[in-house]
Amino acid sequence: GFAIAIGVVVDDAIIDVENILRRLRENRACATGVPPVLAAQAGSLCHAPRSVFDVTLDASLEVRSAIVYATFIVALVFLPVFLMTGVAGKLFTPLATAFVLAMLASLVVALTVTPAMCLLLLGRTAPHTEPRYLGWIKARHRAWLEAFMRRPRTLIGAALALTLAAVATLPFFGGEFLPEFREGHFIVHMAALPGTSLAESVRLGKQVTAELLKNPHIKFVTQQAGRAENSEDTWGAHYSEMGVELAPLSGEAAEFVMAEIRETLVKFPGLSFKVMPFLAERIEETISGATAQVVVNVFGDDLDLIDRKVEEVRRVLAAVRGATDVQMETEPGTPEITVRLRPERLLAFGFQPAEVLEAIETAYQGAVVAQSYQGNRVVDVNVILAERDRREPERIGELLLRNSGGTRVRLRELADIEAGNGRSLVVHEGAQRRQQVTCNVTGRDLTSFVADARRAVAEKVQFPSGVYSVFRGSAEQQATAQREILIHSAIAGVGIVTLLAMVFRAGQNLLLVLANLPFALIGGVLAIFALGGMLSIGTLVGLVTLFGISTRNSIMLISHYEHLVAAEGCAWNLDTALRGASERLVPILMTALVTALGLLPLALGFGKPGHEIESPMAIVILGGLLTSTALNLLVLPALALRYGRFENFVSIS
């Protein structure tokens, strides 16, 4: 937020200082008795010279109201960002807070400290004459304006065509929630067949690791197989999570490495893999509870029916262009050994069912039977079957049991023991059973992929009564964030129009200020197109920021026209329109240039790790700032001359 605001916080001071300096030049010319050149430049007659204090005060008050309203409008523009929820809110609300607080602080300084410093510093010496290059720029600007104002219909038609083209382009942009993070660290999820032992998972992991390390861009690989006893994860021994650390690379090179990793993993049939950057995975897990961009949840009551439908969904998703790492959350075919007690045999040998079950649990899971004291430490003593016996399922029937009377019987005499398939995990959500299919997206944007996936699932998968699917993940979060931005932007728009109505009494003048929004949209759309046509939450926040920053210049120009007519008594005609545009040329160019220079370091960092969110924002703001400034200086004066109403209104200052 501070990085984006660094070029904006001086705008209020620039406008104030420039206006004070221009008025001091006029006053100085009147005092020296050589006003003709200055009067010709200013377009007004010279009056008796006044004190430096009066000139500074009046010049500061002249732009005070416009500065205050423009700053509050910029702050109000950030209302949609403040009201964002979820992960997007956590990411962008601090940015908006820092930006708005910096803007409000700069406003206070511009209204108090800046005029006082102008009085102290500019009032002691004669103001320097205007540099020649500014005179040349103003002459060229005036010539262009005169040429454009002779063809107002052509000019307005061209601006309208550009705006319509920009708006028509928006539906064709791709969409993503957040850009791909280039952090140089990937998480590879590896899943073997359910029932694979921990030792086999480790062996397979070593083979995958050796193959990955052949890539010179990979620094090292780590493997976490299975889960700890009290782990929050519910993985089985067949599941592994591998950390892949890259050598220092540029952002584009890191993208190629991800593709190379996937190509390497294809060499291991029978294993399923999922590859994601570490930070992106954590964000996705926060959003949907799954470590993938696209999540399809299937709900129902019959587990076998859910599994069949999930398999159909998995096949459909895998066939959609761009789908990769397609996986089911829990495989249903987990091997298990079933022990069914035979009541008649228990009765014949004098065993209680609870005794048999406790013995089996102690043998294969362990039980605390005593405690050992070592100084002030208490250590539990556990009893469990020897590891070599626990590793052989065929020996379960050999387990020797003893009843209360001392009779010893093997487990196979008391129960039916058979191998089968079961479920290691049954997931519930909202009091319903749930199965899940996840996948990532490569080679296309997330929004269009989810749209195609929804359509394919609806057409090819028939869900019976009581079974239904729900899409989750980044696409849902992106749609929610976009909807929030649009709704809250409409609310902020009402507040902005209300403030503008307080500034400009004529509805035509208010519409002239709002005409700056399509001017900024043209450049913002061009910037998004240059970024690959990807509309993310970051670029949307950039557009919101752009609309607030660019509105300031149109407010300054239209309010200055009102001042010239109401306070200085100028007739509203071509000469007044040219004079007002010329007098506002320097502050508009300076504020735009300073803002652009402040954003330039962020924009130049595009593609580098750590700049994935703010660089697209900065580029969108720069693109919109370029077109809004150019059209403000060339098109807005022509629109104001043709449609503006400045007679019979008092100055807002």
XYZ file of C-alpha atoms in Angstrom:
653
model
C 0.000 0.000 0.000
C 2.793 2.434 0.841
C 4.666 1.447 -2.312
C 1.647 2.266 -4.478
C 0.867 5.462 -2.556
C 4.406 6.818 -2.616
C 3.806 8.603 -5.911
C 0.304 9.745 -4.993
C 0.823 11.309 -1.570
C 2.581 14.355 -3.056
C -0.217 15.107 -5.555
C -2.087 17.436 -3.185
C 1.094 19.353 -2.412
C 2.007 19.545 -6.121
C -1.370 21.067 -7.011
C -1.173 23.533 -4.116
C 2.420 24.622 -4.751
C 1.942 24.954 -8.519
C -1.128 27.140 -8.120
C 0.553 29.339 -5.493
C 3.652 29.713 -7.674
C 1.569 30.644 -10.729
C -0.358 33.258 -8.781
C 2.879 34.671 -7.313
C 4.252 35.028 -10.850
C 1.150 36.957 -11.902
C 1.350 39.172 -8.824
C 5.072 39.778 -9.350
C 4.476 40.784 -12.968
C 1.867 43.287 -11.880
C 4.203 44.689 -9.219
C 7.062 45.239 -11.676
C 4.794 46.894 -14.186
C 5.563 44.469 -17.022
C 2.395 42.385 -17.196
C 1.764 42.117 -20.941
C 3.530 38.770 -21.495
C 2.158 37.279 -18.301
C -1.298 38.646 -19.023
C -1.203 37.097 -22.458
C -0.196 33.756 -20.968
C -2.782 33.926 -18.204
C -5.539 35.256 -20.360
C -6.567 37.837 -17.739
C -5.999 41.487 -16.957
C -3.512 42.545 -14.309
C -4.818 44.190 -11.158
C -2.972 46.088 -8.445
C -0.259 43.957 -6.787
C -1.139 42.409 -3.434
C 0.855 41.141 -0.476
C 2.560 37.772 -0.698
C 0.457 36.533 2.223
C -2.836 37.392 0.494
C -1.716 35.846 -2.792
C -0.578 32.636 -1.074
C -3.766 32.386 0.974
C -6.096 33.007 -1.962
C -4.165 30.645 -4.245
C -4.302 27.890 -1.628
C -8.023 28.452 -1.006
C -8.624 28.420 -4.763
C -7.759 24.718 -5.003
C -8.567 23.712 -1.434
C -12.071 22.370 -1.979
C -11.126 20.501 -5.130
C -8.175 18.872 -3.332
C -10.311 17.863 -0.347
C -13.125 16.390 -2.407
C -10.731 14.628 -4.778
C -8.873 13.021 -1.869
C -12.080 11.867 -0.189
C -13.262 10.403 -3.488
C -9.999 8.484 -3.828
C -10.484 7.173 -0.283
C -14.107 6.259 -1.031
C -13.029 4.333 -4.114
C -11.238 1.900 -1.788
C -14.478 0.980 0.010
C -14.887 -2.225 -2.086
C -11.369 -3.281 -1.097
C -12.052 -2.652 2.597
C -15.212 -4.766 2.438
C -13.653 -7.785 0.718
C -13.924 -11.009 2.712
C -12.057 -14.298 2.775
C -8.503 -14.714 1.579
C -8.803 -11.751 -0.809
C -9.772 -9.490 2.075
C -6.816 -10.661 4.154
C -4.475 -9.911 1.256
C -5.785 -6.548 0.047
C -7.340 -4.844 3.088
C -3.910 -3.935 4.573
C -2.985 -2.461 1.185
C -6.095 -0.279 1.138
C -5.589 0.753 4.763
C -2.002 1.869 4.175
C -2.932 3.692 0.959
C -5.903 5.595 2.397
C -4.119 6.569 5.620
C -1.173 7.870 3.600
C -3.555 9.854 1.372
C -5.380 11.422 4.322
C -2.098 12.327 5.994
C -0.869 13.953 2.777
C -4.130 15.940 2.592
C -3.596 17.332 6.083
C -0.032 18.315 5.183
C -1.136 19.920 1.897
C -3.789 22.016 3.668
C -1.598 23.196 6.553
C 2.140 22.745 6.165
C 2.442 23.267 2.393
C 0.895 26.792 2.260
C 2.991 27.878 5.248
C 6.197 26.614 3.627
C 5.236 28.313 0.351
C 4.829 31.590 2.255
C 8.234 31.170 3.917
C 10.221 29.907 0.955
C 8.520 31.281 -2.155
C 7.605 34.630 -0.604
C 11.206 35.648 0.161
C 12.461 35.692 -3.401
C 10.965 36.599 -6.725
C 9.373 33.562 -8.374
C 11.456 32.341 -11.281
C 10.097 32.670 -14.765
C 8.456 29.724 -16.397
C 11.030 27.411 -18.052
C 11.160 27.480 -21.840
C 10.328 23.809 -22.208
C 7.057 24.350 -20.322
C 6.222 27.188 -22.686
C 6.924 24.895 -25.627
C 4.770 22.125 -24.149
C 1.912 24.545 -23.505
C 2.155 25.890 -27.053
C 1.981 22.392 -28.529
C -0.881 21.494 -26.206
C -2.815 24.612 -27.181
C -2.277 23.889 -30.880
C -3.517 20.313 -30.505
C -6.518 21.457 -28.495
C -7.473 24.032 -31.111
C -7.231 21.382 -33.823
C -9.305 18.894 -31.822
C -11.932 21.460 -30.873
C -12.544 22.207 -34.531
C -13.661 18.572 -34.956
C -15.560 17.807 -31.734
C -17.733 15.103 -33.272
C -14.740 13.221 -34.654
C -12.927 13.504 -31.314
C -15.897 12.402 -29.234
C -16.677 9.577 -31.674
C -13.102 8.278 -31.478
C -13.101 8.387 -27.657
C -16.476 6.624 -27.560
C -15.282 3.942 -29.989
C -12.181 3.267 -27.865
C -14.317 3.018 -24.736
C -16.782 0.607 -26.335
C -13.900 -1.498 -27.666
C -12.397 -1.688 -24.160
C -15.724 -2.685 -22.586
C -16.389 -5.263 -25.322
C -12.980 -6.834 -24.697
C -13.585 -7.540 -20.990
C -15.771 -10.674 -21.440
C -13.031 -12.314 -23.494
C -10.385 -12.006 -20.803
C -9.425 -15.065 -18.827
C -9.834 -15.135 -15.086
C -7.862 -16.329 -12.085
C -8.151 -15.733 -8.372
C -4.482 -15.083 -7.677
C -1.510 -15.230 -10.028
C 0.847 -18.168 -9.899
C 3.442 -17.613 -7.180
C 7.050 -18.078 -8.265
C 8.573 -18.875 -4.919
C 11.084 -21.543 -5.946
C 9.578 -24.297 -3.798
C 7.080 -26.943 -4.891
C 5.068 -29.548 -3.015
C 4.650 -32.886 -4.819
C 1.889 -35.120 -3.482
C 2.504 -38.790 -4.318
C -0.146 -41.470 -3.807
C 0.358 -45.193 -4.396
C -2.355 -47.824 -4.245
C -4.178 -47.926 -0.898
C -2.597 -50.519 1.347
C 0.938 -49.815 0.186
C 3.248 -50.218 3.170
C 5.299 -47.399 4.609
C 8.538 -49.080 3.582
C 7.312 -49.392 -0.006
C 6.253 -45.723 -0.040
C 9.719 -44.717 1.125
C 11.324 -46.925 -1.533
C 9.190 -45.395 -4.266
C 9.930 -41.939 -2.914
C 13.657 -42.570 -3.203
C 13.240 -43.537 -6.842
C 11.187 -40.412 -7.576
C 13.723 -38.286 -5.705
C 16.625 -39.705 -7.692
C 14.822 -38.987 -10.958
C 13.936 -35.430 -9.918
C 17.504 -34.643 -8.843
C 18.666 -35.281 -12.398
C 17.156 -31.888 -13.189
C 19.957 -29.307 -12.690
C 17.456 -26.675 -11.535
C 16.390 -28.750 -8.499
C 18.497 -28.191 -5.408
C 17.155 -30.934 -3.110
C 14.074 -33.078 -2.476
C 12.592 -34.196 0.844
C 9.910 -36.809 1.527
C 7.313 -37.122 4.277
C 5.591 -40.509 4.061
C 2.489 -41.527 5.981
C 1.597 -39.567 9.085
C 2.588 -39.219 12.703
C 0.557 -40.878 15.469
C -1.240 -37.686 16.497
C -1.000 -35.845 13.201
C -3.811 -33.574 12.010
C -3.493 -35.129 8.535
C -5.408 -38.289 7.736
C -3.048 -39.805 5.188
C -2.371 -43.489 4.963
C 1.010 -45.134 4.578
C 0.532 -45.093 0.785
C 0.607 -41.287 0.694
C 3.704 -39.059 0.624
C 4.380 -35.344 0.456
C 7.641 -34.317 -1.205
C 9.243 -30.893 -0.953
C 11.167 -29.782 -4.050
C 13.540 -26.858 -3.521
C 14.807 -25.067 -6.633
C 18.097 -23.332 -7.214
C 17.766 -19.526 -7.593
C 15.864 -18.956 -10.852
C 13.926 -16.226 -12.583
C 10.139 -16.371 -12.528
C 9.748 -17.678 -16.095
C 12.396 -20.367 -15.575
C 10.555 -21.578 -12.456
C 7.403 -22.074 -14.559
C 9.333 -24.278 -16.993
C 10.697 -26.329 -14.077
C 7.155 -27.161 -12.954
C 6.431 -28.533 -16.432
C 9.695 -30.504 -16.334
C 8.752 -31.974 -12.948
C 5.414 -33.174 -14.335
C 7.176 -34.731 -17.319
C 9.492 -36.580 -14.935
C 6.642 -37.901 -12.798
C 4.918 -39.424 -15.827
C 7.663 -42.070 -15.810
C 6.115 -43.720 -12.725
C 2.939 -45.595 -13.732
C 0.645 -46.686 -10.932
C 1.459 -43.589 -8.883
C -0.629 -40.430 -8.939
C 0.983 -37.029 -8.411
C -0.068 -33.466 -7.743
C 2.367 -30.527 -8.030
C 1.774 -27.062 -6.574
C 3.842 -24.126 -5.284
C 3.996 -24.180 -1.492
C 2.298 -20.819 -0.833
C -0.405 -21.421 -3.453
C -1.160 -24.767 -1.838
C -1.574 -23.202 1.586
C -3.937 -20.588 0.135
C -5.976 -23.219 -1.694
C -6.178 -25.308 1.473
C -7.439 -22.263 3.353
C -10.073 -21.591 0.702
C -11.527 -25.053 0.175
C -9.750 -27.429 2.552
C -8.112 -29.137 -0.447
C -4.678 -28.565 -1.930
C -5.882 -27.913 -5.489
C -7.282 -25.102 -7.602
C -10.509 -26.864 -8.609
C -12.508 -28.950 -6.145
C -15.702 -30.882 -6.940
C -17.531 -32.186 -3.883
C -20.107 -34.946 -4.338
C -22.608 -35.339 -1.490
C -24.994 -38.201 -0.704
C -25.857 -41.011 1.709
C -24.813 -44.170 -0.147
C -21.014 -44.384 -0.116
C -20.802 -46.874 -2.971
C -23.068 -44.730 -5.141
C -21.054 -41.619 -4.308
C -17.851 -43.412 -5.282
C -19.282 -44.425 -8.652
C -20.391 -40.894 -9.412
C -17.076 -39.438 -8.260
C -15.280 -41.762 -10.651
C -17.483 -40.483 -13.464
C -16.727 -36.888 -12.459
C -13.015 -37.691 -12.361
C -13.084 -39.060 -15.920
C -15.039 -36.033 -17.160
C -12.652 -33.567 -15.491
C -9.610 -35.365 -16.871
C -11.017 -34.909 -20.389
C -11.407 -31.125 -20.053
C -8.591 -29.190 -21.713
C -6.102 -27.882 -19.155
C -6.877 -30.407 -16.411
C -3.880 -31.872 -14.627
C -3.238 -33.678 -11.330
C -6.807 -35.069 -11.299
C -7.286 -37.089 -8.092
C -9.949 -38.507 -5.788
C -9.774 -37.453 -2.157
C -10.068 -40.961 -0.673
C -9.714 -44.215 -2.567
C -12.497 -46.679 -1.561
C -10.476 -49.867 -2.045
C -8.309 -49.850 1.057
C -7.316 -53.456 1.935
C -8.236 -54.653 5.400
C -8.441 -57.798 7.521
C -11.881 -58.460 9.001
C -12.198 -60.432 12.253
C -15.772 -61.583 12.991
C -16.240 -63.223 16.367
C -18.270 -66.452 16.498
C -20.541 -66.296 19.574
C -21.006 -70.083 19.844
C -17.232 -70.658 19.911
C -16.757 -67.906 22.508
C -19.372 -69.583 24.694
C -17.832 -73.031 24.211
C -14.390 -71.901 25.313
C -15.531 -69.458 28.021
C -14.425 -66.173 26.425
C -16.103 -62.815 26.701
C -16.242 -60.729 23.445
C -14.737 -57.701 25.188
C -11.734 -59.773 26.329
C -11.007 -60.950 22.776
C -11.359 -57.467 21.285
C -9.102 -55.924 23.926
C -6.474 -58.589 23.293
C -6.528 -57.910 19.543
C -6.274 -54.160 20.160
C -3.358 -54.645 22.561
C -1.547 -56.916 20.121
C -1.775 -54.652 17.091
C -2.180 -51.161 18.522
C -0.615 -51.450 21.955
C -1.864 -50.701 25.456
C -0.446 -48.963 28.529
C -0.007 -51.551 31.298
C 2.214 -49.765 33.802
C 4.317 -46.688 34.508
C 8.022 -46.335 35.167
C 9.485 -43.579 37.322
C 12.827 -42.040 36.330
C 13.566 -39.285 38.803
C 10.705 -36.809 38.431
C 9.667 -38.235 35.047
C 6.796 -40.675 34.528
C 7.163 -42.989 31.503
C 4.311 -45.201 30.253
C 5.055 -48.884 29.708
C 3.331 -50.226 26.581
C 2.738 -53.816 25.541
C 2.409 -54.676 21.828
C 2.968 -57.687 19.580
C 6.433 -58.094 18.078
C 6.853 -56.139 14.851
C 7.664 -59.218 12.736
C 4.347 -60.792 13.772
C 2.347 -57.612 13.131
C 3.713 -57.311 9.585
C 2.296 -60.684 8.450
C -1.504 -60.597 8.035
C -1.615 -64.380 7.662
C -0.477 -64.800 11.270
C -3.431 -62.947 12.801
C -5.198 -66.285 13.363
C -2.159 -67.531 15.334
C -2.714 -64.930 18.054
C -2.896 -66.853 21.344
C -5.672 -65.762 23.718
C -6.280 -66.737 27.374
C -9.562 -66.530 29.246
C -10.119 -65.875 32.963
C -9.842 -69.592 33.709
C -6.412 -69.872 32.076
C -7.580 -71.665 28.915
C -5.462 -70.769 25.875
C -7.010 -70.725 22.404
C -5.815 -69.297 19.112
C -7.874 -66.511 17.535
C -8.794 -68.571 14.444
C -10.732 -70.977 16.732
C -12.927 -68.127 17.979
C -13.461 -65.973 14.877
C -13.727 -65.932 11.096
C -10.767 -64.069 9.602
C -10.872 -62.900 5.996
C -9.235 -60.300 3.751
C -11.310 -57.630 2.037
C -11.573 -53.977 1.056
C -12.829 -51.163 3.197
C -12.509 -47.434 3.786
C -9.771 -45.790 5.736
C -11.695 -42.528 5.852
C -15.329 -41.412 5.557
C -15.547 -37.629 5.214
C -18.597 -35.653 6.339
C -19.484 -32.045 5.609
C -22.699 -30.393 6.700
C -23.907 -33.663 8.247
C -23.628 -35.386 4.840
C -21.178 -37.903 3.461
C -18.794 -36.405 0.961
C -16.336 -37.564 -1.664
C -14.083 -35.172 -3.518
C -12.312 -34.801 -6.870
C -9.511 -32.247 -7.199
C -7.428 -30.993 -10.088
C -5.133 -28.165 -11.110
C -5.213 -26.116 -14.299
C -2.335 -25.554 -16.713
C -2.216 -23.907 -20.114
C -5.433 -21.871 -19.735
C -7.236 -19.574 -17.337
C -9.119 -20.868 -14.335
C -12.457 -19.176 -15.040
C -12.989 -20.654 -18.502
C -11.808 -24.063 -17.292
C -14.365 -24.148 -14.469
C -17.098 -23.027 -16.872
C -16.217 -25.867 -19.259
C -15.950 -28.336 -16.370
C -19.368 -27.374 -14.992
C -20.895 -27.773 -18.434
C -19.235 -31.163 -19.017
C -20.263 -32.543 -15.622
C -23.851 -31.356 -16.103
C -24.042 -32.984 -19.546
C -22.229 -36.269 -18.939
C -22.878 -37.184 -15.293
C -26.403 -38.075 -14.203
C -26.844 -37.696 -10.443
C -29.687 -39.719 -8.867
C -31.966 -38.283 -6.243
C -30.088 -37.428 -3.056
C -26.684 -37.152 -4.763
C -25.385 -33.824 -6.050
C -22.107 -32.024 -6.839
C -20.742 -28.654 -5.738
C -17.736 -26.827 -7.212
C -15.302 -25.297 -4.723
C -11.815 -23.806 -4.793
C -10.211 -20.704 -6.292
C -12.894 -20.273 -8.945
C -15.612 -19.976 -6.313
C -13.491 -17.563 -4.253
C -12.770 -15.507 -7.367
C -16.460 -15.293 -8.275
C -17.285 -14.269 -4.704
C -14.576 -11.596 -4.672
C -15.655 -10.220 -8.059
C -19.277 -10.119 -6.943
C -18.304 -8.297 -3.743
C -16.209 -5.774 -5.680
C -19.062 -5.048 -8.106
C -21.699 -4.687 -5.379
C -19.533 -2.567 -3.101
C -18.302 -0.510 -6.064
C -21.922 0.363 -6.806
C -22.344 1.486 -3.193
C -19.121 3.493 -3.361
C -20.303 4.950 -6.682
C -23.379 6.383 -4.978
C -21.146 8.060 -2.407
C -18.801 9.395 -5.096
C -21.670 10.850 -7.137
C -23.014 12.464 -3.953
C -19.658 14.110 -3.265
C -19.344 15.270 -6.867
C -22.862 16.704 -6.694
C -21.720 18.764 -3.703
C -18.770 20.052 -5.749
C -20.464 20.655 -9.104
C -23.904 22.156 -9.148
C -24.509 21.365 -12.813
C -25.262 17.772 -13.737
C -23.382 18.183 -17.025
C -20.186 19.074 -15.175
C -20.566 16.059 -12.906
C -20.880 13.816 -15.963
C -17.764 15.426 -17.428
C -15.798 14.323 -14.354
C -17.226 10.812 -14.587
C -16.164 10.692 -18.255
C -12.673 10.166 -16.909
C -13.590 6.616 -15.830
C -13.899 5.216 -19.377
C -10.736 7.163 -20.264
C -8.897 5.245 -17.530
C -10.619 1.967 -18.455
C -9.108 2.080 -21.958
C -5.545 2.066 -20.641
C -6.360 -0.447 -17.923
C -7.778 -2.885 -20.473
C -4.732 -2.429 -22.712
C -2.480 -3.156 -19.718
C -4.431 -6.315 -18.852
C -4.154 -7.403 -22.483
C -0.384 -6.850 -22.319
C -0.295 -9.021 -19.176
C -1.735 -11.933 -21.122
C -5.420 -11.109 -20.889
C -5.771 -12.488 -17.355
C -8.276 -10.749 -15.089
C -7.360 -11.534 -11.487
C -8.398 -10.021 -8.184
C -5.127 -8.069 -8.218
C -5.907 -6.452 -11.567
C -9.460 -5.650 -10.410
C -8.065 -3.905 -7.331
C -5.672 -2.107 -9.689
C -8.625 -0.855 -11.750
C -10.393 0.327 -8.597
C -7.249 2.186 -7.504
C -6.841 3.627 -11.003
C -10.360 5.053 -11.082
C -9.732 6.903 -7.829
C -6.321 8.289 -8.821
C -7.360 9.394 -12.303
C -10.559 11.113 -11.127
C -8.471 13.736 -9.316
C -7.227 15.344 -12.545
C -10.675 15.706 -14.090
C -11.955 17.258 -10.857
C -9.107 19.773 -10.924
C -9.773 20.737 -14.549
C -13.558 21.094 -14.334
C -13.384 22.915 -10.978
C -10.839 25.342 -12.467
C -13.234 26.097 -15.312
C -15.908 26.938 -12.736
C -13.429 29.176 -10.911
C -12.492 31.070 -14.074
C -16.128 31.775 -14.910
C -17.529 32.366 -11.407
C -14.601 34.000 -9.575
C -12.666 35.740 -12.360
C -15.635 36.679 -14.511
C -14.448 35.024 -17.721
C -17.001 34.290 -20.406
C -17.350 30.594 -21.187
C -15.952 30.287 -24.689
C -13.090 28.760 -26.627
C -10.474 31.124 -25.154
C -11.506 30.310 -21.576
C -11.493 26.589 -22.313
C -7.990 26.847 -23.781
C -6.748 28.996 -20.908
C -8.090 26.670 -18.210
C -6.603 23.609 -19.910
C -3.258 25.376 -20.272
C -3.196 26.452 -16.621
C -3.983 22.941 -15.439
C -1.552 21.285 -17.875
C 1.476 21.444 -15.564
C -0.138 20.086 -12.342
C -1.918 17.328 -14.263
C 1.300 16.268 -15.983
C 3.312 16.529 -12.765
C 0.912 14.483 -10.647
C 0.621 11.832 -13.374
C 4.399 11.683 -13.847
C 5.164 11.479 -10.125
C 2.557 8.741 -9.645
C 3.959 6.831 -12.616
C 7.527 7.112 -11.313
C 6.385 5.826 -7.924
C 4.777 2.788 -9.570
C 7.584 2.149 -12.041
C 9.776 -0.004 -9.717
C 6.803 -2.281 -9.017
C 5.932 -2.533 -12.704
C 9.527 -3.346 -13.663
C 9.462 -6.243 -11.198
C 6.866 -8.093 -13.265
C 7.730 -11.758 -13.581
C 10.099 -11.755 -10.609
C 9.395 -13.808 -7.478
C 7.637 -11.755 -4.821
C 6.025 -9.351 -7.311
C 3.155 -11.572 -8.474
C 0.359 -9.446 -6.962
C 1.579 -5.844 -6.932
C 3.298 -5.818 -10.352
C 0.084 -6.480 -12.350
C -1.661 -3.876 -10.178
C 1.046 -1.318 -10.919
C 0.989 -2.053 -14.664
C -2.804 -1.678 -14.804
C -2.617 1.646 -12.939
C 0.174 2.875 -15.232
C -1.727 1.933 -18.379
C -4.905 3.619 -17.226
C -3.024 6.657 -15.969
C -1.460 7.120 -19.396
C -4.739 7.125 -21.328
C -6.714 9.057 -18.696
C -4.071 11.802 -18.578
C -3.882 12.074 -22.366
C -7.641 12.106 -22.811
C -8.102 14.502 -19.878
C -5.792 17.009 -21.533
C -7.087 16.587 -25.093
C -10.649 15.279 -25.025
C -12.100 16.596 -21.763
C -11.630 20.315 -22.668
C -13.476 19.717 -25.949
C -16.276 17.924 -24.095
C -16.402 20.733 -21.511
C -16.614 23.394 -24.228
C -19.477 21.592 -25.935
C -21.467 20.254 -22.986
C -20.237 22.077 -19.858
C -22.337 24.609 -17.933
C -20.267 27.113 -15.958
C -22.356 30.295 -16.101
C -24.308 31.432 -13.043
C -22.403 29.169 -10.622
C -20.328 30.371 -7.703
C -16.792 29.087 -7.285
C -16.409 25.984 -5.107
C -13.341 27.473 -3.415
